[in-house]
Each structure stands twice: as structure tokens, then as C-alpha cells.
PDB file of N, CA and C and ligand atoms in Angstrom:
ATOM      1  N   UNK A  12       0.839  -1.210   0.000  1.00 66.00           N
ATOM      2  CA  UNK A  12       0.000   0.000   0.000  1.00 66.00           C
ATOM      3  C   UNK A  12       0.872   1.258   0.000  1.00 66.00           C
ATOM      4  N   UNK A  13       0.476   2.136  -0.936  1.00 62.00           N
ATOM      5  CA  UNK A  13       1.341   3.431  -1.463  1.00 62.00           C
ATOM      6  C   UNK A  13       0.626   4.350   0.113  1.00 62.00           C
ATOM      7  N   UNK A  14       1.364   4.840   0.874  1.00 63.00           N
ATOM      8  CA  UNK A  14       1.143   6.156   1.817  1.00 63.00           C
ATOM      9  C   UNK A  14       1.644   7.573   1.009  1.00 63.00           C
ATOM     10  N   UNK A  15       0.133   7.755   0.528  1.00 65.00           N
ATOM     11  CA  UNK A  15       0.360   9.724  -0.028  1.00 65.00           C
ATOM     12  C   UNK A  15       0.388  10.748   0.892  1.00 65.00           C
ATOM     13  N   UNK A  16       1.731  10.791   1.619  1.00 71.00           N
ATOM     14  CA  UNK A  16       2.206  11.758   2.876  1.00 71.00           C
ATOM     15  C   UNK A  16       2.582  13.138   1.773  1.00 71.00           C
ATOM     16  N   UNK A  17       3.166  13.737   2.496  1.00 69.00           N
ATOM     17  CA  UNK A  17       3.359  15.183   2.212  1.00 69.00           C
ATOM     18  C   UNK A  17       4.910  15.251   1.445  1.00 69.00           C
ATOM     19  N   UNK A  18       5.627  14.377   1.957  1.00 74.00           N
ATOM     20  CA  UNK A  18       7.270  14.154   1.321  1.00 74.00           C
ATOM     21  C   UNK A  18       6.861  13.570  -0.508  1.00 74.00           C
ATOM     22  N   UNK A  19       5.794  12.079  -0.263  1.00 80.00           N
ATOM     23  CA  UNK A  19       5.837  11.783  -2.222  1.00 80.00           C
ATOM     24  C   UNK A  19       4.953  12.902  -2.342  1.00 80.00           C
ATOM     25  N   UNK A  20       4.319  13.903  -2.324  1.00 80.00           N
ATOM     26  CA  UNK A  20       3.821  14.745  -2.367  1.00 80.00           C
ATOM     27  C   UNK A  20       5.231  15.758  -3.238  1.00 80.00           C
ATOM     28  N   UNK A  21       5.648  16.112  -2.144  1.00 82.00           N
ATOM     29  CA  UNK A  21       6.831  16.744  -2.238  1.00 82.00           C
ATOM     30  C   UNK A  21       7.617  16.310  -3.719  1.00 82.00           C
ATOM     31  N   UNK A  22       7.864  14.966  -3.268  1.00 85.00           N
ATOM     32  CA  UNK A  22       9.104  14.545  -4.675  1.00 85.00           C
ATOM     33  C   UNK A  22       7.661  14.541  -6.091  1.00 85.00           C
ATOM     34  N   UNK A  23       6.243  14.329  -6.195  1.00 83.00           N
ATOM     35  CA  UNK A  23       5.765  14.457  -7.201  1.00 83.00           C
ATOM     36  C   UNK A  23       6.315  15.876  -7.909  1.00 83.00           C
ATOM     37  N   UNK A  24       5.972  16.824  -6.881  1.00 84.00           N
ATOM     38  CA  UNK A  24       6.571  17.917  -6.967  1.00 84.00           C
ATOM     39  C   UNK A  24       7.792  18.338  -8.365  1.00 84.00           C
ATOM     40  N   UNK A  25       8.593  17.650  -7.486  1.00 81.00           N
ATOM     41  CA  UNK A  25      10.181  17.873  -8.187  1.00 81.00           C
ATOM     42  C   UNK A  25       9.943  17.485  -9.402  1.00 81.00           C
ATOM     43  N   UNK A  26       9.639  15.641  -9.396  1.00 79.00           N
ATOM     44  CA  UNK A  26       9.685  15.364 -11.014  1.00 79.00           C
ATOM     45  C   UNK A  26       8.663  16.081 -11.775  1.00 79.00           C
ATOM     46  N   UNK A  27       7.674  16.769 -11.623  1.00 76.00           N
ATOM     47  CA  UNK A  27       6.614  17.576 -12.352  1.00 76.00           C
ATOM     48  C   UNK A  27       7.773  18.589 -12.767  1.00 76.00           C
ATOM     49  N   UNK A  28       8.980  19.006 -12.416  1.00 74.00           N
ATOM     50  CA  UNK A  28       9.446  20.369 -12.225  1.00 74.00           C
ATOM     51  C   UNK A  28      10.440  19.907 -13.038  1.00 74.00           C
ATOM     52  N   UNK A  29      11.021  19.279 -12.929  1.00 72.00           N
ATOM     53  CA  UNK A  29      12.439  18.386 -13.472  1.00 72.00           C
ATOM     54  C   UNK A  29      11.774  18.200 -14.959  1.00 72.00           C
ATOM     55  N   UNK A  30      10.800  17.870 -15.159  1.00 69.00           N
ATOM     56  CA  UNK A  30       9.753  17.619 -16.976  1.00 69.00           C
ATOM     57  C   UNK A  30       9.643  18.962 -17.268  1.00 69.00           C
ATOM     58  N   UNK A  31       9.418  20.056 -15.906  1.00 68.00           N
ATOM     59  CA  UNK A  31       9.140  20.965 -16.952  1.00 68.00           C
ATOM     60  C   UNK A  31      10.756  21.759 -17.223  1.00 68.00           C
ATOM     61  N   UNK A  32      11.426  21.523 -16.746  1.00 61.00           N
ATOM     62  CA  UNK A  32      13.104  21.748 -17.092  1.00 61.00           C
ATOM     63  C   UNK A  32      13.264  21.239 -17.988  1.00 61.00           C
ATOM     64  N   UNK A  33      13.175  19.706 -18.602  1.00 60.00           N
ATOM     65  CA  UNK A  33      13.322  19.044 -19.781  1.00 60.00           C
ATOM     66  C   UNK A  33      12.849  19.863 -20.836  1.00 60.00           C
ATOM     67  N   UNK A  34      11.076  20.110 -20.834  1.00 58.00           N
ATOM     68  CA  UNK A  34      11.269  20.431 -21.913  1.00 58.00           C
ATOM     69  C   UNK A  34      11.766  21.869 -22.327  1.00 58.00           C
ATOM     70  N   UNK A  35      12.101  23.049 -21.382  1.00 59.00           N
ATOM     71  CA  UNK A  35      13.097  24.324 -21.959  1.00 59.00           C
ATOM     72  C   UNK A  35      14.300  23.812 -22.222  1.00 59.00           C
ATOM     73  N   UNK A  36      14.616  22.825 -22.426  1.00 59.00           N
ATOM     74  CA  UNK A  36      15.885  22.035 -23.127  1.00 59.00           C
ATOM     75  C   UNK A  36      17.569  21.611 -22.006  1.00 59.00           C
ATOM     76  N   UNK A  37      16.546  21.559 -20.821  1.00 64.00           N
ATOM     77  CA  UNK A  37      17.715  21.005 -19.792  1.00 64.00           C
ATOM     78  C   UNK A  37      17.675  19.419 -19.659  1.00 64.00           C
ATOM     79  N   UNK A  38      18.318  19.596 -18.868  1.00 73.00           N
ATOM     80  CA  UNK A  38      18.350  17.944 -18.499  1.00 73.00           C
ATOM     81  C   UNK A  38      19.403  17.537 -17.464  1.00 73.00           C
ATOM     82  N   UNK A  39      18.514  16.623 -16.792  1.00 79.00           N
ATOM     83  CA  UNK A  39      19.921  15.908 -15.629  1.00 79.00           C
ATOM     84  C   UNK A  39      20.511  14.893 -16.191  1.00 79.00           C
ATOM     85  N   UNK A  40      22.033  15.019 -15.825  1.00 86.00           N
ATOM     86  CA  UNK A  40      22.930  13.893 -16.543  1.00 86.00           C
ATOM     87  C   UNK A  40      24.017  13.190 -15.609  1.00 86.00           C
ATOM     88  N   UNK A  41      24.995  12.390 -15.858  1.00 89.00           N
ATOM     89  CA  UNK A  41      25.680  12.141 -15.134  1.00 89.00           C
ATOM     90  C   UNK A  41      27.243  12.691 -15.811  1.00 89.00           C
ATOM     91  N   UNK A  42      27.548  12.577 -14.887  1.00 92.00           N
ATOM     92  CA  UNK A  42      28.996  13.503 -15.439  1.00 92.00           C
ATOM     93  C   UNK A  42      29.941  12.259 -15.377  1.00 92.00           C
ATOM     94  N   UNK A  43      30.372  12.296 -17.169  1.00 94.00           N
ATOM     95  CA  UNK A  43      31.197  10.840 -17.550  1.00 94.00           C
ATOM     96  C   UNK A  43      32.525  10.691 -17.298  1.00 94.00           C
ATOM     97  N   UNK A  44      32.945  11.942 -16.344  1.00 95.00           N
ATOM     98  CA  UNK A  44      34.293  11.563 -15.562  1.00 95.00           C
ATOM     99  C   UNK A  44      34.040  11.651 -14.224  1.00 95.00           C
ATOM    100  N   UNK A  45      33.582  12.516 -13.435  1.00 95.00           N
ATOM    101  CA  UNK A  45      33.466  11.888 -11.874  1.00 95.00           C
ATOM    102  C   UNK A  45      32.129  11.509 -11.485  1.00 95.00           C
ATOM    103  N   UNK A  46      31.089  11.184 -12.703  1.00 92.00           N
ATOM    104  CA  UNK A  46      29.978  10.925 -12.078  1.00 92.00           C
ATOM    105  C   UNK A  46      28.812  11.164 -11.299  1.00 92.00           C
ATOM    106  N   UNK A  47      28.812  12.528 -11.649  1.00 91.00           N
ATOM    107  CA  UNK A  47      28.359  13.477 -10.474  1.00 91.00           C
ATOM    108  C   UNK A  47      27.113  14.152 -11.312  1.00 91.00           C
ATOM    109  N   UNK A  48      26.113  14.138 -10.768  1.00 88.00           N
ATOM    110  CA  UNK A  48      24.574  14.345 -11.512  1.00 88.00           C
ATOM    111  C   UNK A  48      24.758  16.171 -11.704  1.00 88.00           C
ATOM    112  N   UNK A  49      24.360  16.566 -12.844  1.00 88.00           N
ATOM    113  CA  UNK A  49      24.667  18.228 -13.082  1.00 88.00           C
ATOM    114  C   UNK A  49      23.369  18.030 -14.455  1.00 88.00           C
ATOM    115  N   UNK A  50      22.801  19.465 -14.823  1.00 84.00           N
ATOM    116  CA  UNK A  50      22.101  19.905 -15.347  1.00 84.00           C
ATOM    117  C   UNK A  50      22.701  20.321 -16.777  1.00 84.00           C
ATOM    118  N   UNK A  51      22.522  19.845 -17.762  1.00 82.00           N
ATOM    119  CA  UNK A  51      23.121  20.375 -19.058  1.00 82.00           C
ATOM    120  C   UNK A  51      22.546  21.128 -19.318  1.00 82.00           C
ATOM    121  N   UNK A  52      22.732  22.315 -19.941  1.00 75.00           N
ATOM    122  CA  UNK A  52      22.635  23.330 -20.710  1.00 75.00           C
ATOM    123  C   UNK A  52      21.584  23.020 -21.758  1.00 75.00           C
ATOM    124  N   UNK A  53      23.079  22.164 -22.577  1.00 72.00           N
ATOM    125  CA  UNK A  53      22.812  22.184 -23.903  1.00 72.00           C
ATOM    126  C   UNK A  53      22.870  20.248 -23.930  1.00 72.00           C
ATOM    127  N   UNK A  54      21.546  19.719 -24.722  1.00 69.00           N
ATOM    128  CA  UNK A  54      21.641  18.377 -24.723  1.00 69.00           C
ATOM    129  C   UNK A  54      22.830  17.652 -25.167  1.00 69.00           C
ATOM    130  N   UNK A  55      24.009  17.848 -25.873  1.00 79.00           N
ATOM    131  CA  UNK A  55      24.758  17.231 -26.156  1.00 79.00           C
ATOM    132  C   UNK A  55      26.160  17.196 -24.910  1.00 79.00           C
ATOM    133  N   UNK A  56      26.464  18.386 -23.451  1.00 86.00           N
ATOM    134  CA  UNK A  56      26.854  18.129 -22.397  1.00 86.00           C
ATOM    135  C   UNK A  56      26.941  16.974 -21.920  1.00 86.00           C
ATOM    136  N   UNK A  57      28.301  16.184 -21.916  1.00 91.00           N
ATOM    137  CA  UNK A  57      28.427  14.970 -21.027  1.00 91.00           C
ATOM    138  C   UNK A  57      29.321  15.512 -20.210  1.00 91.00           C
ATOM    139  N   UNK A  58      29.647  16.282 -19.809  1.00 93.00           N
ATOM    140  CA  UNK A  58      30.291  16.547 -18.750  1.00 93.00           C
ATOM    141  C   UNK A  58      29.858  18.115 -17.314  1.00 93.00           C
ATOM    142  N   UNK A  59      30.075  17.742 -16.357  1.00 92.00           N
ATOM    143  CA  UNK A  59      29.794  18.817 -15.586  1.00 92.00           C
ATOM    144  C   UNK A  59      30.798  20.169 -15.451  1.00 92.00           C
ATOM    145  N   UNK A  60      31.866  20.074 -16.171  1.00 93.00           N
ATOM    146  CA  UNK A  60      32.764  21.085 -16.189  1.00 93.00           C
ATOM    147  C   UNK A  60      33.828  20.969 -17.331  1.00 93.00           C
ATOM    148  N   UNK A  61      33.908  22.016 -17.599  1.00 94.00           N
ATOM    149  CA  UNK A  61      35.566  21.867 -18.423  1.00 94.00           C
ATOM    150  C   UNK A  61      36.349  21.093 -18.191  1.00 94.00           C
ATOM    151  N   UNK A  62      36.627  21.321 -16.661  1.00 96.00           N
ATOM    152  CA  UNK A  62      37.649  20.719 -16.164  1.00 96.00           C
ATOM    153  C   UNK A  62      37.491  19.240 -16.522  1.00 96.00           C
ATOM    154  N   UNK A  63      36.352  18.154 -16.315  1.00 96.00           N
ATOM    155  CA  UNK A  63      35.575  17.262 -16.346  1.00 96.00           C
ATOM    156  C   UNK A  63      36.085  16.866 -17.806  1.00 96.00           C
ATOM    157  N   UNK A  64      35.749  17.534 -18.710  1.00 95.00           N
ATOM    158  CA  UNK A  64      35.962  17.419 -19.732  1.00 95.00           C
ATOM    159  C   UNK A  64      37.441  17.206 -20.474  1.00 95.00           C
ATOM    160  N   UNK A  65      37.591  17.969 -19.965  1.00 96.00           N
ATOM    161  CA  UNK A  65      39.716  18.202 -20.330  1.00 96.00           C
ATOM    162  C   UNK A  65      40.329  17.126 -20.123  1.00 96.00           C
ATOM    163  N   UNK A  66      40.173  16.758 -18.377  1.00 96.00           N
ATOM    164  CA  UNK A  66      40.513  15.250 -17.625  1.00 96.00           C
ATOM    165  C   UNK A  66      40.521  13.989 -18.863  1.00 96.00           C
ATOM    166  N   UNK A  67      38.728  13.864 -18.715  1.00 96.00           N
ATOM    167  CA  UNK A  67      38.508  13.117 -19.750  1.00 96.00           C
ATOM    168  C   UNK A  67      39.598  12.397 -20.458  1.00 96.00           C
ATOM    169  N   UNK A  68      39.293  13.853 -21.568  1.00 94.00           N
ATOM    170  CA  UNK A  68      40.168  13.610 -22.943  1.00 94.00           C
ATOM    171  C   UNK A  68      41.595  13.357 -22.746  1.00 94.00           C
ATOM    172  N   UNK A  69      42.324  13.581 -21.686  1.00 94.00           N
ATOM    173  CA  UNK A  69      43.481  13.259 -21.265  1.00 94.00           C
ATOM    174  C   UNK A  69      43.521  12.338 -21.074  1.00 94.00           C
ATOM    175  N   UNK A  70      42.873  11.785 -20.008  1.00 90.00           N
ATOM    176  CA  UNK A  70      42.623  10.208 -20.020  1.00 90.00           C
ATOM    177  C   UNK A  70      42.685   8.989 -21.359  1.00 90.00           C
ATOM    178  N   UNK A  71      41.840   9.219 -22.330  1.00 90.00           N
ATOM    179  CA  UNK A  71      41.438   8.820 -23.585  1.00 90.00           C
ATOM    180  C   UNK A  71      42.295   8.961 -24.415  1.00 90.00           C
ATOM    181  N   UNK A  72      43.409  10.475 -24.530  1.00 91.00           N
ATOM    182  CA  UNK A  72      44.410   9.918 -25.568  1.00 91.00           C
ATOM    183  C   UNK A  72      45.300   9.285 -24.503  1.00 91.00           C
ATOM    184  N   UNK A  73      46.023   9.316 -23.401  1.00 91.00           N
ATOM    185  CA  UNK A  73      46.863   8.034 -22.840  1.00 91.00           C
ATOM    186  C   UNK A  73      46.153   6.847 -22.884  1.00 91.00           C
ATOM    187  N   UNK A  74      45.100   6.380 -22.971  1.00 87.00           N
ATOM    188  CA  UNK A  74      44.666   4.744 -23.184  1.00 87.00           C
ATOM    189  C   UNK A  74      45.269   4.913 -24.895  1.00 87.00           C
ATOM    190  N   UNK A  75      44.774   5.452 -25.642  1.00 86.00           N
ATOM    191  CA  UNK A  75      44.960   5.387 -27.082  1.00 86.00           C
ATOM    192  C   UNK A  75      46.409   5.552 -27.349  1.00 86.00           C
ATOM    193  N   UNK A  76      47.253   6.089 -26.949  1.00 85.00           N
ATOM    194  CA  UNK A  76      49.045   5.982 -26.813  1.00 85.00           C
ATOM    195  C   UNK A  76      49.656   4.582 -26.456  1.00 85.00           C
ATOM    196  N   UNK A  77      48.818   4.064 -25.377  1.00 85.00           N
ATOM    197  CA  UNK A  77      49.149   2.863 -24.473  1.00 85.00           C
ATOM    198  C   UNK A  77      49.119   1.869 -25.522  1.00 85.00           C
ATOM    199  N   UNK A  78      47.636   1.693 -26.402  1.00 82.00           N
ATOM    200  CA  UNK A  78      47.354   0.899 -27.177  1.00 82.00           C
ATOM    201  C   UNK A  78      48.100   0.964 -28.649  1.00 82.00           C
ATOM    202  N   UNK A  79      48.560   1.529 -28.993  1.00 79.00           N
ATOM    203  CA  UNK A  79      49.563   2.290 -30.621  1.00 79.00           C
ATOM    204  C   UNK A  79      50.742   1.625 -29.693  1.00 79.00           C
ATOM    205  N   UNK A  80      51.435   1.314 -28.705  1.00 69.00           N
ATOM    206  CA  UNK A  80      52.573   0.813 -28.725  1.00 69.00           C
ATOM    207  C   UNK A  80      52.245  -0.606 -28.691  1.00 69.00           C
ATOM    208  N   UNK A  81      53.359  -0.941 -29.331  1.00 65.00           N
ATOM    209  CA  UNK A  81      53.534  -2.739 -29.828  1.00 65.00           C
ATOM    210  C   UNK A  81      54.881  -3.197 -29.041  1.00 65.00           C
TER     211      UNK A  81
HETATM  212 ZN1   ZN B  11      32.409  16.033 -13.643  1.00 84.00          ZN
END
């Protein structure tokens, strides 16, 4: 049995609010270097920061260096 207290009340709330963020073209995401839930801007944002981002790609060409040596 579902209890409709004042808290799922509350979180109906949010996700009603969070849809209407979606559709002015936000969105919650996870951030694909530390994982950390942030709001994109712009739908194509996988990351929560530059910094986030930079890391990343640093990361990605040393695996890809690692792998080019024989
Ligand atoms: Zn991040």
C-alpha cells in the first residue's frame, strides 16, 4: 500500500518540475568523468565542467598511446 504523505507529495513535486526543465531544453545527466549528476545546458553536455571534460580527454588519448605501442 502506497502512503500519499506530504514528502511523495513533495518529490511528485520535483519530477513535475524536473519535466518541466526538460522540456526548456535542460536535463539531468551524469557527469562521464566523476559521475556526479549536473544539469546540461545544452543536450549534447556529457560533462559537468571543463575541467571534467579536459581530464577526460586526457585520459582517452593516454589509453589510445598505451594501445599504438607494440
Ligand atoms: Zn564532472
Amino acid at each position: 500500500m502506497i502512503v500519499w504523505d506530504f514528502h511523495s507529495l513533495l518529490v511528485m513535486v520535483q519530477i513535475c518540475f524536473s519535466f518541466l526543465l526538460m522540456d526548456k531544453g535542460t536535463d539531468m545527466r551524469l557527469c562521464k568523468h566523476c559521475k556526479k549528476a549536473f544539469i546540461a545546458s545544452r543536450k549534447r553536455n556529457e560533462f559537468c565542467s571543463q575541467r571534467c571534460k579536459k581530464q577526460f580527454t586526457v585520459y582517452k588519448s593516454r589509453e589510445k598511446e598505451r594501445k599504438q605501442i607494440r
